[in-house]
Each structure stands twice: as structure tokens, then as C-alpha cells.
Coordinates of C-alpha atoms and ligand atoms in Angstrom, one line a residue:
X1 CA -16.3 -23.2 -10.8
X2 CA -15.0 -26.1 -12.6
X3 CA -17.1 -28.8 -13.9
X4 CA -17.0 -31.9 -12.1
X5 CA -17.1 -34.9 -13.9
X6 CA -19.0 -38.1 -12.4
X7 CA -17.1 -40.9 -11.3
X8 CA -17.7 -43.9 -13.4
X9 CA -16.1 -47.4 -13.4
X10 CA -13.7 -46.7 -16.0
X11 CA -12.2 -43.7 -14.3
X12 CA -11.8 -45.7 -10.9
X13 CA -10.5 -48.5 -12.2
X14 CA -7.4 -45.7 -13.7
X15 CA -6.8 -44.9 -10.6
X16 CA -4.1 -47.3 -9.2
X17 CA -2.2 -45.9 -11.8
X18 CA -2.3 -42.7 -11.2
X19 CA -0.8 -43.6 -7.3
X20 CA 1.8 -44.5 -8.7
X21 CA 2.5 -40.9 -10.6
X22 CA 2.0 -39.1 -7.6
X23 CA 4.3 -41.5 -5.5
X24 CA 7.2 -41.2 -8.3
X25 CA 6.4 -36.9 -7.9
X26 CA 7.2 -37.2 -4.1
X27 CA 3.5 -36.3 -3.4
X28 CA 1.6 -38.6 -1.9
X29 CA -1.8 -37.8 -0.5
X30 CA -2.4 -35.5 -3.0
X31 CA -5.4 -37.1 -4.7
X32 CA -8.4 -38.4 -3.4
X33 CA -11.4 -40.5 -4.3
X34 CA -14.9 -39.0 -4.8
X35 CA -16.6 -36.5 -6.8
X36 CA -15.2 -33.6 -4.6
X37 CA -11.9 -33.9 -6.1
X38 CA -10.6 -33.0 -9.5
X39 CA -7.0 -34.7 -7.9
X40 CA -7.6 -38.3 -9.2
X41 CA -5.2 -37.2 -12.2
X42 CA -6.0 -39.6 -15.3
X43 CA -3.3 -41.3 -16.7
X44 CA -2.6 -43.6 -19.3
X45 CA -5.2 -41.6 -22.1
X46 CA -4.0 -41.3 -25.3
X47 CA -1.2 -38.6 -26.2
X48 CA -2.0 -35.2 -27.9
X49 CA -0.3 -32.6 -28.6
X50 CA -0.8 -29.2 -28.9
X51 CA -1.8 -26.9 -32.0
X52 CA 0.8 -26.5 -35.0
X53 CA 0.9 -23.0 -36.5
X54 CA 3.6 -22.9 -39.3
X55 CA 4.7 -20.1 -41.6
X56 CA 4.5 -19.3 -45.1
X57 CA 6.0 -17.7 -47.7
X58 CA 8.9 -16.8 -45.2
X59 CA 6.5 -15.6 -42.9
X60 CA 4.4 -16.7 -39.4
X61 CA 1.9 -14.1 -37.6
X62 CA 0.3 -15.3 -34.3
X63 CA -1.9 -13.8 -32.0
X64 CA -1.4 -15.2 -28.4
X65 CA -3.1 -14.3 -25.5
X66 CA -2.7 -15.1 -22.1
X67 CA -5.5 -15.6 -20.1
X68 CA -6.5 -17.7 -16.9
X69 CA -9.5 -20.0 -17.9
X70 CA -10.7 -23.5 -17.6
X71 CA -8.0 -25.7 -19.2
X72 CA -7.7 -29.5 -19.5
X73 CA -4.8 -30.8 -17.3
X74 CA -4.1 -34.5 -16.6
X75 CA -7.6 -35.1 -18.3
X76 CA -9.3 -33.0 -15.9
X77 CA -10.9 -29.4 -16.1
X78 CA -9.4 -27.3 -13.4
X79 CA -8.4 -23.1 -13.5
X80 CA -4.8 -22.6 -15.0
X81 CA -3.5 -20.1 -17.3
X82 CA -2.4 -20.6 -21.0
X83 CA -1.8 -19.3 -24.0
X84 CA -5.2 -19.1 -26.5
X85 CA -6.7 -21.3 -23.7
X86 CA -4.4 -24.2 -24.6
X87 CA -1.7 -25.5 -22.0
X88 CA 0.7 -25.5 -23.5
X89 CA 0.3 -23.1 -25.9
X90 CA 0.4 -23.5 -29.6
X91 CA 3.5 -25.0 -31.2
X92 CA 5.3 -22.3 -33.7
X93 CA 6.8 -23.9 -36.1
X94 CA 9.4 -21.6 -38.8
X95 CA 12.5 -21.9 -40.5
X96 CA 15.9 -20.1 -40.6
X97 CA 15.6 -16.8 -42.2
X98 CA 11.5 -16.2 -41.5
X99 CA 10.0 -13.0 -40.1
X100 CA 7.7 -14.1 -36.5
X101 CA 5.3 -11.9 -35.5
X102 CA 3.2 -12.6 -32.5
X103 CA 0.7 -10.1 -31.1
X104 CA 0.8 -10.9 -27.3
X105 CA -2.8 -10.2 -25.8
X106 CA -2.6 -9.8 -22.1
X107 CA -5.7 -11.4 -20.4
X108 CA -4.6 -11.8 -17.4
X109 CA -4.7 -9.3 -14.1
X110 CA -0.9 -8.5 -13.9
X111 CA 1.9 -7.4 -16.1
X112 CA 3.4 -10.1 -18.8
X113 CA 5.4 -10.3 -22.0
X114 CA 6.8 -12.6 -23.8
X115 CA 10.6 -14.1 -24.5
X116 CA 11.4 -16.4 -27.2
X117 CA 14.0 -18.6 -25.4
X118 CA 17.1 -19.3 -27.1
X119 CA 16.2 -17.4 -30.7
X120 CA 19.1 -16.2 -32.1
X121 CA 17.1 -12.4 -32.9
X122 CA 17.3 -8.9 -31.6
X123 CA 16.8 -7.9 -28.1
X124 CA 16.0 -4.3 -29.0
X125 CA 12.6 -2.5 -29.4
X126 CA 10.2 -4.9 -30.4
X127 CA 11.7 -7.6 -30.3
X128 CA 13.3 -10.1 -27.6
X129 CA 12.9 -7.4 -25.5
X130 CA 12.5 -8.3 -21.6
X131 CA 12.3 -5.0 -20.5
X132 CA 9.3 -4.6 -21.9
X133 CA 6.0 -4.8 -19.6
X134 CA 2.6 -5.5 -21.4
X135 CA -0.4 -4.0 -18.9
X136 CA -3.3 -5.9 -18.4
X137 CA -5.9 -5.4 -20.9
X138 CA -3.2 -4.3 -23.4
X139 CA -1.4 -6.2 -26.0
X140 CA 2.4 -5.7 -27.7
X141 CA 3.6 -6.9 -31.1
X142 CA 6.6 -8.5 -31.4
X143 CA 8.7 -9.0 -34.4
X144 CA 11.9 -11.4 -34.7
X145 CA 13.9 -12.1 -37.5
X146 CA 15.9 -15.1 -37.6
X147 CA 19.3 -14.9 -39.6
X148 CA 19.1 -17.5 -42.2
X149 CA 21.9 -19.1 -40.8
X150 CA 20.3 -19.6 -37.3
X151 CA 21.1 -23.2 -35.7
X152 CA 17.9 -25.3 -36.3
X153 CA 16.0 -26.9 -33.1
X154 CA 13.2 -26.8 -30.6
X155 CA 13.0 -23.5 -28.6
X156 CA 10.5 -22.5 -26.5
X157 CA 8.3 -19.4 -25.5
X158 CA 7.3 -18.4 -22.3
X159 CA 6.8 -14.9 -20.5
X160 CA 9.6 -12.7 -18.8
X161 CA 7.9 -9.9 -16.6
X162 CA 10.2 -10.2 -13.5
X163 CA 8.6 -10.8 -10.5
X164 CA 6.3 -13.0 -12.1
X165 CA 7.9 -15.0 -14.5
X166 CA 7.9 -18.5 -11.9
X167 CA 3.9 -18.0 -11.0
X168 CA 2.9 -17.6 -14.7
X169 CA 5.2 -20.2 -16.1
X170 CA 4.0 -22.4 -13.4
X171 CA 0.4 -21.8 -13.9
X172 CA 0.9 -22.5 -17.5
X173 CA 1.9 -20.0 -19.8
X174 CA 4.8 -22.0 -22.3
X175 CA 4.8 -23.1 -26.1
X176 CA 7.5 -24.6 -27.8
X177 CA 8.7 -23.3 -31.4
X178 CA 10.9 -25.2 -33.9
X179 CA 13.0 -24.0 -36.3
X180 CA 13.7 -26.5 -38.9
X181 CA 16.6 -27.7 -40.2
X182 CA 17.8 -25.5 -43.2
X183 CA 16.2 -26.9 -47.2
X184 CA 19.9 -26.0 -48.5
X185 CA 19.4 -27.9 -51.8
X186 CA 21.9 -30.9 -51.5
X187 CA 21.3 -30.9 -47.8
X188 CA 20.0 -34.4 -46.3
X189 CA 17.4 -34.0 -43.6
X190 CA 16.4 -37.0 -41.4
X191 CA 13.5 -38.7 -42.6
X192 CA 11.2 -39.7 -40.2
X193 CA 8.1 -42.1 -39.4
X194 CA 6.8 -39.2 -37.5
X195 CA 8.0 -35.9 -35.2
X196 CA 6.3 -35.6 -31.7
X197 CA 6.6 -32.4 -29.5
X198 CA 6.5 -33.3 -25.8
X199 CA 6.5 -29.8 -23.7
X200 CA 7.1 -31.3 -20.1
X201 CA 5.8 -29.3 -17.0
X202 CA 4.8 -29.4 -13.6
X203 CA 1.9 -27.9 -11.7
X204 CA 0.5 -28.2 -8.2
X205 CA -3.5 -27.9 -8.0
X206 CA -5.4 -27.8 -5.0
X207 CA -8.6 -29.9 -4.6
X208 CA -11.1 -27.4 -6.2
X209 CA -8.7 -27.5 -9.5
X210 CA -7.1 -24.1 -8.7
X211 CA -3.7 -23.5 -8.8
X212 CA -1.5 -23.9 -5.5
X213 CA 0.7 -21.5 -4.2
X214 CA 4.2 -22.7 -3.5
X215 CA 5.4 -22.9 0.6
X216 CA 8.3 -20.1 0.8
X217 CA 10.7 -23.2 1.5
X218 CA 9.9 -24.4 -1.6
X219 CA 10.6 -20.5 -3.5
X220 CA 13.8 -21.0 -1.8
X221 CA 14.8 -24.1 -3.4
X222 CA 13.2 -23.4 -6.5
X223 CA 9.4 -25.4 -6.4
X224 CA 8.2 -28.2 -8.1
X225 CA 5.1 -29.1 -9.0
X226 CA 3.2 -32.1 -7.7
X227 CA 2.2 -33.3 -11.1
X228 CA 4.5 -33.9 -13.8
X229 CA 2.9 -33.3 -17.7
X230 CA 3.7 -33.7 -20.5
X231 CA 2.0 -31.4 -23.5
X232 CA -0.6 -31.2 -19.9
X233 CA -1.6 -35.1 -19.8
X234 CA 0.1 -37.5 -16.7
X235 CA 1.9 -40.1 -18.4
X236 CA 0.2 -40.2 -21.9
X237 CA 0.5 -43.1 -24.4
X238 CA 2.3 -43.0 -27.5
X239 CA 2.0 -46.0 -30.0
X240 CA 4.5 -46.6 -32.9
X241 CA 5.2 -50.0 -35.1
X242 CA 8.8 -51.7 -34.3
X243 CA 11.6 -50.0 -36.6
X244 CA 10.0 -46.6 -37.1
X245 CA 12.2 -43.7 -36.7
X246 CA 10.7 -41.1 -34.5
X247 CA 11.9 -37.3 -33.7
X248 CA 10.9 -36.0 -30.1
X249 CA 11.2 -32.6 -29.2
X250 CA 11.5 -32.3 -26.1
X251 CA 11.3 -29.1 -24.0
X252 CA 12.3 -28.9 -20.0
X253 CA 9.3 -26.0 -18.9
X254 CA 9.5 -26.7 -15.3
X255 CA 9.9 -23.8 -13.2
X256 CA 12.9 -25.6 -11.4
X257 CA 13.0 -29.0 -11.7
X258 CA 15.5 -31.0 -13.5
X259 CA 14.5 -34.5 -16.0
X260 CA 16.8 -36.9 -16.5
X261 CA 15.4 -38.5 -19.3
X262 CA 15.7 -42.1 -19.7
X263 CA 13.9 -43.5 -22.7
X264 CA 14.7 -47.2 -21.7
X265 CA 15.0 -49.9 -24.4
X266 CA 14.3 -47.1 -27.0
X267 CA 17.2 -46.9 -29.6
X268 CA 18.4 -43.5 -29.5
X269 CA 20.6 -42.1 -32.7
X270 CA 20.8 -38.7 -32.4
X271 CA 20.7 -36.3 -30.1
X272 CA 20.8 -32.1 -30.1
X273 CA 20.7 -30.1 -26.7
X274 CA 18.9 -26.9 -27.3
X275 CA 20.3 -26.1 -31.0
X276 CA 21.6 -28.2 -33.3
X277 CA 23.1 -30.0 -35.2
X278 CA 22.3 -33.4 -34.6
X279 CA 25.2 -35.8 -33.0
X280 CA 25.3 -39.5 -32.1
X281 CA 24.4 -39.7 -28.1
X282 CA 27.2 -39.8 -25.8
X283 CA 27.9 -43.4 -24.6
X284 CA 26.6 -43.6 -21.2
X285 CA 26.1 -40.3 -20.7
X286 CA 22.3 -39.5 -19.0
X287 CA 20.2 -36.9 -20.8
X288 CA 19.4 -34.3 -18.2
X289 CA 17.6 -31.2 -18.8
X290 CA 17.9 -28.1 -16.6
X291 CA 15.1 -25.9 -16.1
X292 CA 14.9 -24.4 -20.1
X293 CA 17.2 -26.9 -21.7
X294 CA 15.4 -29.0 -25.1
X295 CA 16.9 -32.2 -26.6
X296 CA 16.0 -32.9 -30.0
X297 CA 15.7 -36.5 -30.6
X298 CA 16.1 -39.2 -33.3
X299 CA 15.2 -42.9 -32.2
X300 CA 14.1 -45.9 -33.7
X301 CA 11.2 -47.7 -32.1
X302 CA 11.9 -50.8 -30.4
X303 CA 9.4 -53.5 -29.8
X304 CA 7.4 -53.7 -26.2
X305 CA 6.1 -51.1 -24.0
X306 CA 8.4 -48.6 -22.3
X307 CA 7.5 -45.9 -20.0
X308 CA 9.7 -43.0 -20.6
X309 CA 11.0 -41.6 -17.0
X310 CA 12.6 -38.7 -15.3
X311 CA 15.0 -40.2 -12.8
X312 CA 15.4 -37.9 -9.8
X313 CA 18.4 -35.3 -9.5
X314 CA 20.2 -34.2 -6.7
X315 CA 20.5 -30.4 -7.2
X316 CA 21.7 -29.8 -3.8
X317 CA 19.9 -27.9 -0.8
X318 CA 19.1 -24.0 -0.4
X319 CA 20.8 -23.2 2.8
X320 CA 17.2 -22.3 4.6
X321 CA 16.4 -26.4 3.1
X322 CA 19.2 -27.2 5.8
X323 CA 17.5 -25.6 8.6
X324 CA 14.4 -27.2 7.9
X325 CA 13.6 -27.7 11.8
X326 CA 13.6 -23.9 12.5
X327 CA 11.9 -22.7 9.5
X328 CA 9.2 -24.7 9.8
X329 CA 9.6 -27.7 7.1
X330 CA 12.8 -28.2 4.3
X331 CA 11.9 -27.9 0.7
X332 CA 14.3 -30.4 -0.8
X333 CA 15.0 -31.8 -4.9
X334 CA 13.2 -34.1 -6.4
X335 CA 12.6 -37.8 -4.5
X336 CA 11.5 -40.2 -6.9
X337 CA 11.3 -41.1 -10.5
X338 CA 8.7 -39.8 -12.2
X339 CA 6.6 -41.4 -15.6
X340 CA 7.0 -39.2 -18.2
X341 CA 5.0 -41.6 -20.8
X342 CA 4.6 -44.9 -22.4
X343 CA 5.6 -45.4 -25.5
X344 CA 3.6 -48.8 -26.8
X345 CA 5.1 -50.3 -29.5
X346 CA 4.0 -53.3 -31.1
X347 CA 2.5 -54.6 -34.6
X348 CA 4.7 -55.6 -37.9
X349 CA 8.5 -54.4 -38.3
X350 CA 8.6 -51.8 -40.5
X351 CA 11.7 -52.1 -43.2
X352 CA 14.6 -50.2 -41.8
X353 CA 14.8 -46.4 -43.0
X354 CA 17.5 -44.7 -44.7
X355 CA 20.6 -44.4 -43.5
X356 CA 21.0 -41.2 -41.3
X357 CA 22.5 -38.6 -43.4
X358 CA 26.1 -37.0 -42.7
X359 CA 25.6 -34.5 -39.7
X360 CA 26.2 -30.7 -40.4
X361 CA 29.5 -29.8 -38.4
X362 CA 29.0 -27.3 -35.7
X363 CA 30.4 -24.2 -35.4
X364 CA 33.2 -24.0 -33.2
X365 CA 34.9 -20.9 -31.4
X366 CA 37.4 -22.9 -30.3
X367 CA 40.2 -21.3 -32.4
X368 CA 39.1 -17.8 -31.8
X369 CA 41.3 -15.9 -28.8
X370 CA 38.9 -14.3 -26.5
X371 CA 38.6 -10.6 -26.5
X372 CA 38.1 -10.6 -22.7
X373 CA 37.6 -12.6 -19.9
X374 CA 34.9 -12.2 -16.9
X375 CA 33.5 -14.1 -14.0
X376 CA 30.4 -14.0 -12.6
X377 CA 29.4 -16.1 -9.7
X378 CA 25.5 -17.1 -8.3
X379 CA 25.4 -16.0 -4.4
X380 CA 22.6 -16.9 -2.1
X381 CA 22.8 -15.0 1.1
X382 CA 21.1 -15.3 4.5
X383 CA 19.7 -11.8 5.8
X384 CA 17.5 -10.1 8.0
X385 CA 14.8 -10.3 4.9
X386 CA 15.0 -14.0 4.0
X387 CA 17.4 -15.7 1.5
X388 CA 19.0 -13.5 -1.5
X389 CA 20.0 -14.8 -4.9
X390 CA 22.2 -12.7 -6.9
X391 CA 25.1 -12.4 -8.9
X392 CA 28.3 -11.4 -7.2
X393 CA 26.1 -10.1 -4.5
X394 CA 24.0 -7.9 -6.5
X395 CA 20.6 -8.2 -7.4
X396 CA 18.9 -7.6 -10.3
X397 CA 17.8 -4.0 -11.6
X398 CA 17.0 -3.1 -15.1
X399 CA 18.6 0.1 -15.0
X400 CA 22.1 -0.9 -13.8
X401 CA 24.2 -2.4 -16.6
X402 CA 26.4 -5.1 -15.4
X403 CA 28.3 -5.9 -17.8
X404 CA 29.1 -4.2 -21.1
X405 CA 30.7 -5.6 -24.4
X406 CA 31.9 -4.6 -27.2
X407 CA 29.8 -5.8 -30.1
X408 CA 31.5 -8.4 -32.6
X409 CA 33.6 -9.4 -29.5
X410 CA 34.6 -13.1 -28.7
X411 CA 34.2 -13.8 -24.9
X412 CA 35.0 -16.2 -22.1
X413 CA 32.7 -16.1 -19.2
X414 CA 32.9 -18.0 -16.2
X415 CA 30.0 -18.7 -14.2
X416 CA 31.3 -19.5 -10.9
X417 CA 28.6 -20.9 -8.1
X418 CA 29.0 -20.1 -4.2
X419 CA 26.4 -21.6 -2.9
X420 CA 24.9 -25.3 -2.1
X421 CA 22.6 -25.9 -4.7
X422 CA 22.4 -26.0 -8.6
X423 CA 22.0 -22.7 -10.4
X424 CA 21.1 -23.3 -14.6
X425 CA 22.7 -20.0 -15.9
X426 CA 20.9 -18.7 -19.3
X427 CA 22.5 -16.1 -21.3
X428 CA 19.7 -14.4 -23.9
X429 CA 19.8 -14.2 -27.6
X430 CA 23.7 -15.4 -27.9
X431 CA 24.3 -19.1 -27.9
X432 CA 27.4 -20.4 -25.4
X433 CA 29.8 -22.5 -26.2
X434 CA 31.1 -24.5 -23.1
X435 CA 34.8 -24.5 -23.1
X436 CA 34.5 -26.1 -19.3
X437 CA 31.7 -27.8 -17.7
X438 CA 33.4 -28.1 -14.5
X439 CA 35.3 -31.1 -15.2
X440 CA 38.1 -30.1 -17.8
X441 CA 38.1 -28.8 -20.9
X442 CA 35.8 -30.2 -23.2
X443 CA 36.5 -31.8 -26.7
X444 CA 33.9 -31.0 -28.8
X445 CA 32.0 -28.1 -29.8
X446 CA 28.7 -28.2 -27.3
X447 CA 26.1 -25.3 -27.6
X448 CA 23.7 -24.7 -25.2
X449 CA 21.5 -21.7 -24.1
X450 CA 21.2 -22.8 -20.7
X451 CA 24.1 -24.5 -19.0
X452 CA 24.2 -26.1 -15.4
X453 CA 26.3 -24.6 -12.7
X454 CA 26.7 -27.3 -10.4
X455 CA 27.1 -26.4 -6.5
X456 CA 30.5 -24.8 -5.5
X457 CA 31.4 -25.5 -9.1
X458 CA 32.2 -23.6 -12.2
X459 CA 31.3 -23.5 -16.2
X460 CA 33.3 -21.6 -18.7
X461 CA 31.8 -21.0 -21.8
X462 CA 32.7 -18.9 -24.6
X463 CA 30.2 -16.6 -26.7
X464 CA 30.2 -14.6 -30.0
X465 CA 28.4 -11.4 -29.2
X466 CA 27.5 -11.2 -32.7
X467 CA 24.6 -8.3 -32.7
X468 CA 23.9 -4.9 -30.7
X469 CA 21.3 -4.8 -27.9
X470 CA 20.9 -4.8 -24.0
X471 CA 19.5 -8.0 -22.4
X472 CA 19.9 -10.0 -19.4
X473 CA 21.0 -13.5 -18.3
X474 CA 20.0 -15.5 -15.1
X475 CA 19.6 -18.4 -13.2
X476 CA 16.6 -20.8 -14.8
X477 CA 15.2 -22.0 -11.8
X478 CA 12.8 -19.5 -12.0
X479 CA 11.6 -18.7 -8.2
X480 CA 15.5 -17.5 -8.1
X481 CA 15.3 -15.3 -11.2
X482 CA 12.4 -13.6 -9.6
X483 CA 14.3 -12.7 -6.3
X484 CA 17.5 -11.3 -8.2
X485 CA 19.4 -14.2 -9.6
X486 CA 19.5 -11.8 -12.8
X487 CA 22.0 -9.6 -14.6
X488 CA 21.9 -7.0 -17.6
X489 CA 24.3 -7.1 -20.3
X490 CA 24.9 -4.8 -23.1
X491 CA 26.4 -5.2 -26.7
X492 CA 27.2 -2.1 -28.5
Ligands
C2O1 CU1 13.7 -19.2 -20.6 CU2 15.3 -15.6 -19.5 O1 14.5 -17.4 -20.0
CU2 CU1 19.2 -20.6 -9.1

């Protein structure tokens, strides 16, 4: 059992605040007065982030064990999982070129591993190796090697064991790792005031402070958690003086749901989506994260006190969502907008910074003539069993290859999607270029790892199969993943 803490004045008096959190996360009813209930989620306490391990001399070794423990969640004790009894885990920070080693420990009662999302490394043996299955009790140690060209930005870790991968991640198993941009001598980096790392999650608790278990509507549609956190606090405060520059990393860990960010009056300069390099913000355009996607941020504080929000996103309806009434209840996206944070800023104007240096040009594949072209496409099915999600039909299985490659080939790959809702499509260890996000060709090299697939639309994107090994790609909504939304690929 969890230890309760006593009510006291100061806690009640948060507690208006906190209705309005669980209003914005479509949840109403969720919290309750008294000292019964570890529910009354504190908001508004002071922002912290999570542990920094860093490497050295070209090198990082972590241990990192998953357990299920006591952890601190909105400001509250309550059962979760987590890496080295942290939610999230630690923060691995290394740079382009460095060995990381991380001895995964598994504490908890069922099969694990670990993936390092979006690392450019091997897939093979020990290292980004999904196929691998760490027992309980056992542990597994990984090695990557990063090229020391590989694209700068915030990544994340979090495990892959199929079947489990949306109830671990969920419950709290995710870590974010930067790579930092390169020290080429010559080379301007962005100087800043200071960097935060803001690992946003969500989590549904029951009143004792244990986990909840998801309805199967809301598997269907891919759940989302009643809380939203970020680095496992509701709504934190950051302070900064007016005119310092600031670089979030931000990292999307929700099992399924989508952020679109909206930092308010903030002055945003740069922006990176899942790897770099940095580039001015598109005018107008909203910053929305899919289930696994990162932006990489450089503002410059303006003066006053903004909260920092998700606005909702329409990602569409499962086709058992649509007959709600005869299964018993329609699991739907997200309602309202939710408070990510509040960023206070306020005291003297600090002198403006440096200019921002000139941006490193991105690669671009735009010149190269594919090798081969292929389509896959994201089904969802009605059956005698339930819903299916698959590719093409298909479910996953590790020992069918689905799609084979020659290695050092240039490909185009579109990802069709048949069915009514969003599907984020996430191709391992190679980056994508997107040629196509549905609406035309587009006119600048863009890289992500995870790209949306928007309902009864299509993405094309274009990839370098650049290294040997056999790994998979999936839909990121990771309830789907789970039932089949998966496919193996193999470069050799
Ligand atoms: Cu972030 Cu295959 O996953
Ligand atoms: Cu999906």
C-alpha cells in the first residue's frame, strides 16, 4: 500500500486547479476529496526533471531496471512502473560517434526489452534488437554505436516486447536520450539560457494509486490516459527572466494520444521534429506530435505567464468507436485541451543573446532515383474475434519477413491507410524522408521517424537503407502495435 498523505489546507486549496486538468483530459469525476483518494492530482508544484547521465571519454554505461514500485506521479505516491524507480526514467545524454551500453535489469513479472527509438544503430544481436525477449528476473546488455555522423536530437527509450509494449509504456516505463549536436571545430551551436527536457505522458490511476486497466473500446481506438504529465508532474511550473533563450526537448510518450503543442505568446525560433537540424518554425503551421514523435525547441522567453497546452486532435474513430451503442460505450480521441505547463516569466530583461548561428543543411534524398518502390497499407478489420489491425491484412509475426531490401538501397515507400482513424507509421533504425505527406509533394527535406498516416490517406517517404539487419516497423499508437499493426523488414 501506498502512503497516504494528510490533507492539509495548502493541498485543498490546489485543488480547483487541478478540476480544471482533469476537465481539459476529458475525465471528469476522476478525483475526489478526502484522504481515501490519492486522485486529487497536485498541480502547479515546481518543475523537475528527471536524472542526467552523460557519457565520457566517448563512452555512456547505464544499468536500467524495470521494476513496478512506489513512484511519485502528479505529486502523489501511487504503484507505477519505471525505470531505476524514476518515471520517467533517467535522461541519457551522448553525442554522435559514442559507444551506449545499458544493462537492462528486468524487475518486473513479464517479458521486456528495450528499443532506443529513432537511433540511427544496428538492429542485430545486441543491439536495437526487438526480437529479443528479456525474462523476468534476467537482465540483457545492449550495446549501440552511433555513427559519428548521426543527426543530433532528442530520442527516446522505451521497451518493445510485443504484446506488452502499450501496458508497460503506459504504466511508465520511457526515458528520453539526446544526442548533441556535433563539436566539429568551426561549428556554431545555439547558446542557451538553459535546456529543459519535458517527457510528456499519460496514465490512468484508480483510486488506491494503482494503475487502471484500459476498457477494450478504448484498446481499440488506441487509450489515453486520464492524466496528462509531463517528466510525471500535472501542469508543473517553469520560471525564466524575459529574453532568455531556452531549448525544450520535448518527447510525445503517450501510448496513443496526439499533442498539439501550443506554447502561446512564447517566441519560438527553431524547431527540429525528431532529428535535426534545427529550422525556423513553419508560419502557421501547429506543432503536433504523434505518438513517438520529439520536437526540439529554441524559444526566447517572453514576459507574463503562459500555460503551455495540448489542443485536442481529431484522429478519427475505430470502426467498433462507431457502434458505440452495441458494444457497450464508444472510445473516442481526445475532447478537450489539456495544460501541459506554465511557464512564468517575469523579473529584469535579460540583454538579447547571440544571434542564432547558420543552420546545418539537411541531408536530402531528393536527387537519388529510388531503387524500388512498395506500398503498404494499415487495415483494421471487423471479425468473429474483435477488431484486427494489420498491414495489408496481415498481422504481425516475427518469423515471417515481409519485406526484404537490398542493403545500400534507396527506397520509396508508401504507407497507404484504409481505415477511419489515424495510424502514426514508425520505421526502426533508418530515418524517412517524406516525399508526400498526403497533400502534394513536399519542398523541403523533412525527416521524421514517425510520420502520421492520416485516415483514408497516404504518406510517401523515401529511406536510405544504409546498414544490414532485420527489424520491424508499425503503427505508434501502441494498443494497435500490440494486436498486429506490425511488419518485419530485412536489409541484407
Ligand atoms: Cu517507439 Cu517500435 O517504437
Ligand atoms: Cu494504429
Amino acid at each position: 500500500m501506498t502512503q497516504q498523505p494528510r490533507v492539509t489546507r495548502r493541498r485543498a486549496l490546489r485543488i480547483g486547479g487541478v478540476g480544471l486538468v482533469a476537465a481539459g483530459a476529458g475525465a471528469a469525476g476522476w478525483w475526489r476529496f478526502g484522504p481515501e483518494s490519492v486522485l486529487d492530482a497536485r498541480s502547479g508544484a515546481a518543475a523537475v526533471e528527471p536524472p542526467v547521465l552523460r557519457s565520457e571519454s566517448g563512452v555512456l554505461a547505464v544499468r536500467l531496471e524495470a521494476a513496478r514500485g512506489d513512484r511519485q506521479v502528479a505529486g502523489r505516491s501511487v504503484t507505477a512502473l519505471g525505470y531505476n524507480d524514476g518515471l520517467p526514467g533517467p535522461t541519457l545524454r551522448v553525442r554522435p560517434g559514442d559507444t551506449l551500453r545499458i544493462e537492462l535489469v528486468n524487475g518486473l513479472d513479464e517479458p521486456t526489452n528495450l528499443h532506443v527509438h529513432g537511433l540511427h544503430v544496428s538492429p542485430e544481436g545486441n543491439g536495437d534488437n526487438v526480437f529479443v525477449a528479456v525474462q523476468p528476473g534476467e537482465s540483457f546488455d545492449y550495446e549501440h554505436r552511433l555513427p559519428d555522423d548521426h543527426p543530433p536530437g532528442v530520442f527516446w527509450y522505451h521497451p518493445h516486447h510485443h504484446g506488452n509494449v502499450a501496458d508497460q509504456v503506459f504504466g511508465g516505463l520511457y526515458g528520453a536520450i539526446v544526442v548533441e549536436d556535433p563539436e566539429t571545430p568551426g561549428a556554431a551551436t545555439v547558446e542557451v539560457a538553459r535546456e529543459r527536457v519535458l517527457v510528456v505522458s499519460d496514465i490512468s490511476l484508480d483510486e488506491s494509486g494503482a494503475l487502471k486497466d484500459p476498457s477494450m473500446p478504448d484498446k481499440m481506438m488506441g487509450r489515453e490516459g486520464e492524466l496528462v504529465l509531463v517528466n510525471g508532474q500535472v501542469a508543473p511550473v517553469l520560471e525564466a527572466r524575459p529574453g532568455e533563450r531556452e531549448r525544450w526537448r520535448v518527447v510525445n510518450a503517450c501510448v496513443s494520444r496526439y499533442l498539439a503543442l501550443d506554447l502561446g505568446a512564447q517566441q519560438v525560433d527553431l524547431v527540429a521534429r525528431d532529428l535535426g537540424p534545427l529550422e525556423p518554425p513553419a508560419a502557421g503551421g501547429a506543432l503536433v506530435l504523434a505518438p513517438g514523435n520529439r520536437a526540439d525547441i529554441v524559444l526566447t522567453t517572453v514576459s507574463g505567464t503562459t500555460t503551455v497546452r495540448a489542443d485536442p486532435v481529431d484522429r478519427g474513430e475505430s470502426e467498433m468507436g462507431g457502434m458505440g451503442g452495441m458494444m457497450g460505450g464508444g472510445a473516442s480521441s481526445s475532447s478537450g485541451a489539456v495544460d501541459l505547463l506554465r511557464l512564468e516569466v517575469a523579473g529584469t530583461e535579460v540583454p538579447a543573446g547571440a544571434p542564432l548561428p547558420a543552420r546545418r543543411a539537411a541531408r536530402d534524398l531528393r536527387g537519388r532515383e529510388p531503387a524500388r518502390r512498395r506500398e503498404l497499407v494499415f487495415q483494421t478489420g471487423m471479425g468473429m474475434g474483435g477488431m484486427s489491425f494489420t498491414f495489408g491484412g496481415q498481422e504481425f509475426d516475427p518469423d515471417r519477413t515481409d519485406q526484404e531490401v537490398e542493403v545500400g538501397a534507396v527506397e520509396d515507400w508508401t504507407i497507404r491507410n484504409d481505415s477511419s482513424m489515424d495510424h502514426p507509421f514508425h520505421l526502426h533504425v533508418w530515418p524517412m524522408q517524406v516525399l508526400d505527406a498526403g497533400e502534394g509533394l513536399v519542398d523541403a527535406p523533412v525527416w521524421r521517424d514517425v510520420v502520421n498516416v492520416p485516415a483514408r490517406g497516404a504518406v510517401t517517404v523515401r529511406v536510405a537503407f544504409d546498414q544490414p539487419g532485420r527489424t520491424v516497423y508499425h503503427c505508434h499508437i501502441l494498443d494497435h502495435e500490440d494486436d498486429g499493426m506490425m511488419g518485419v523488414v530485412r536489409v541484407g
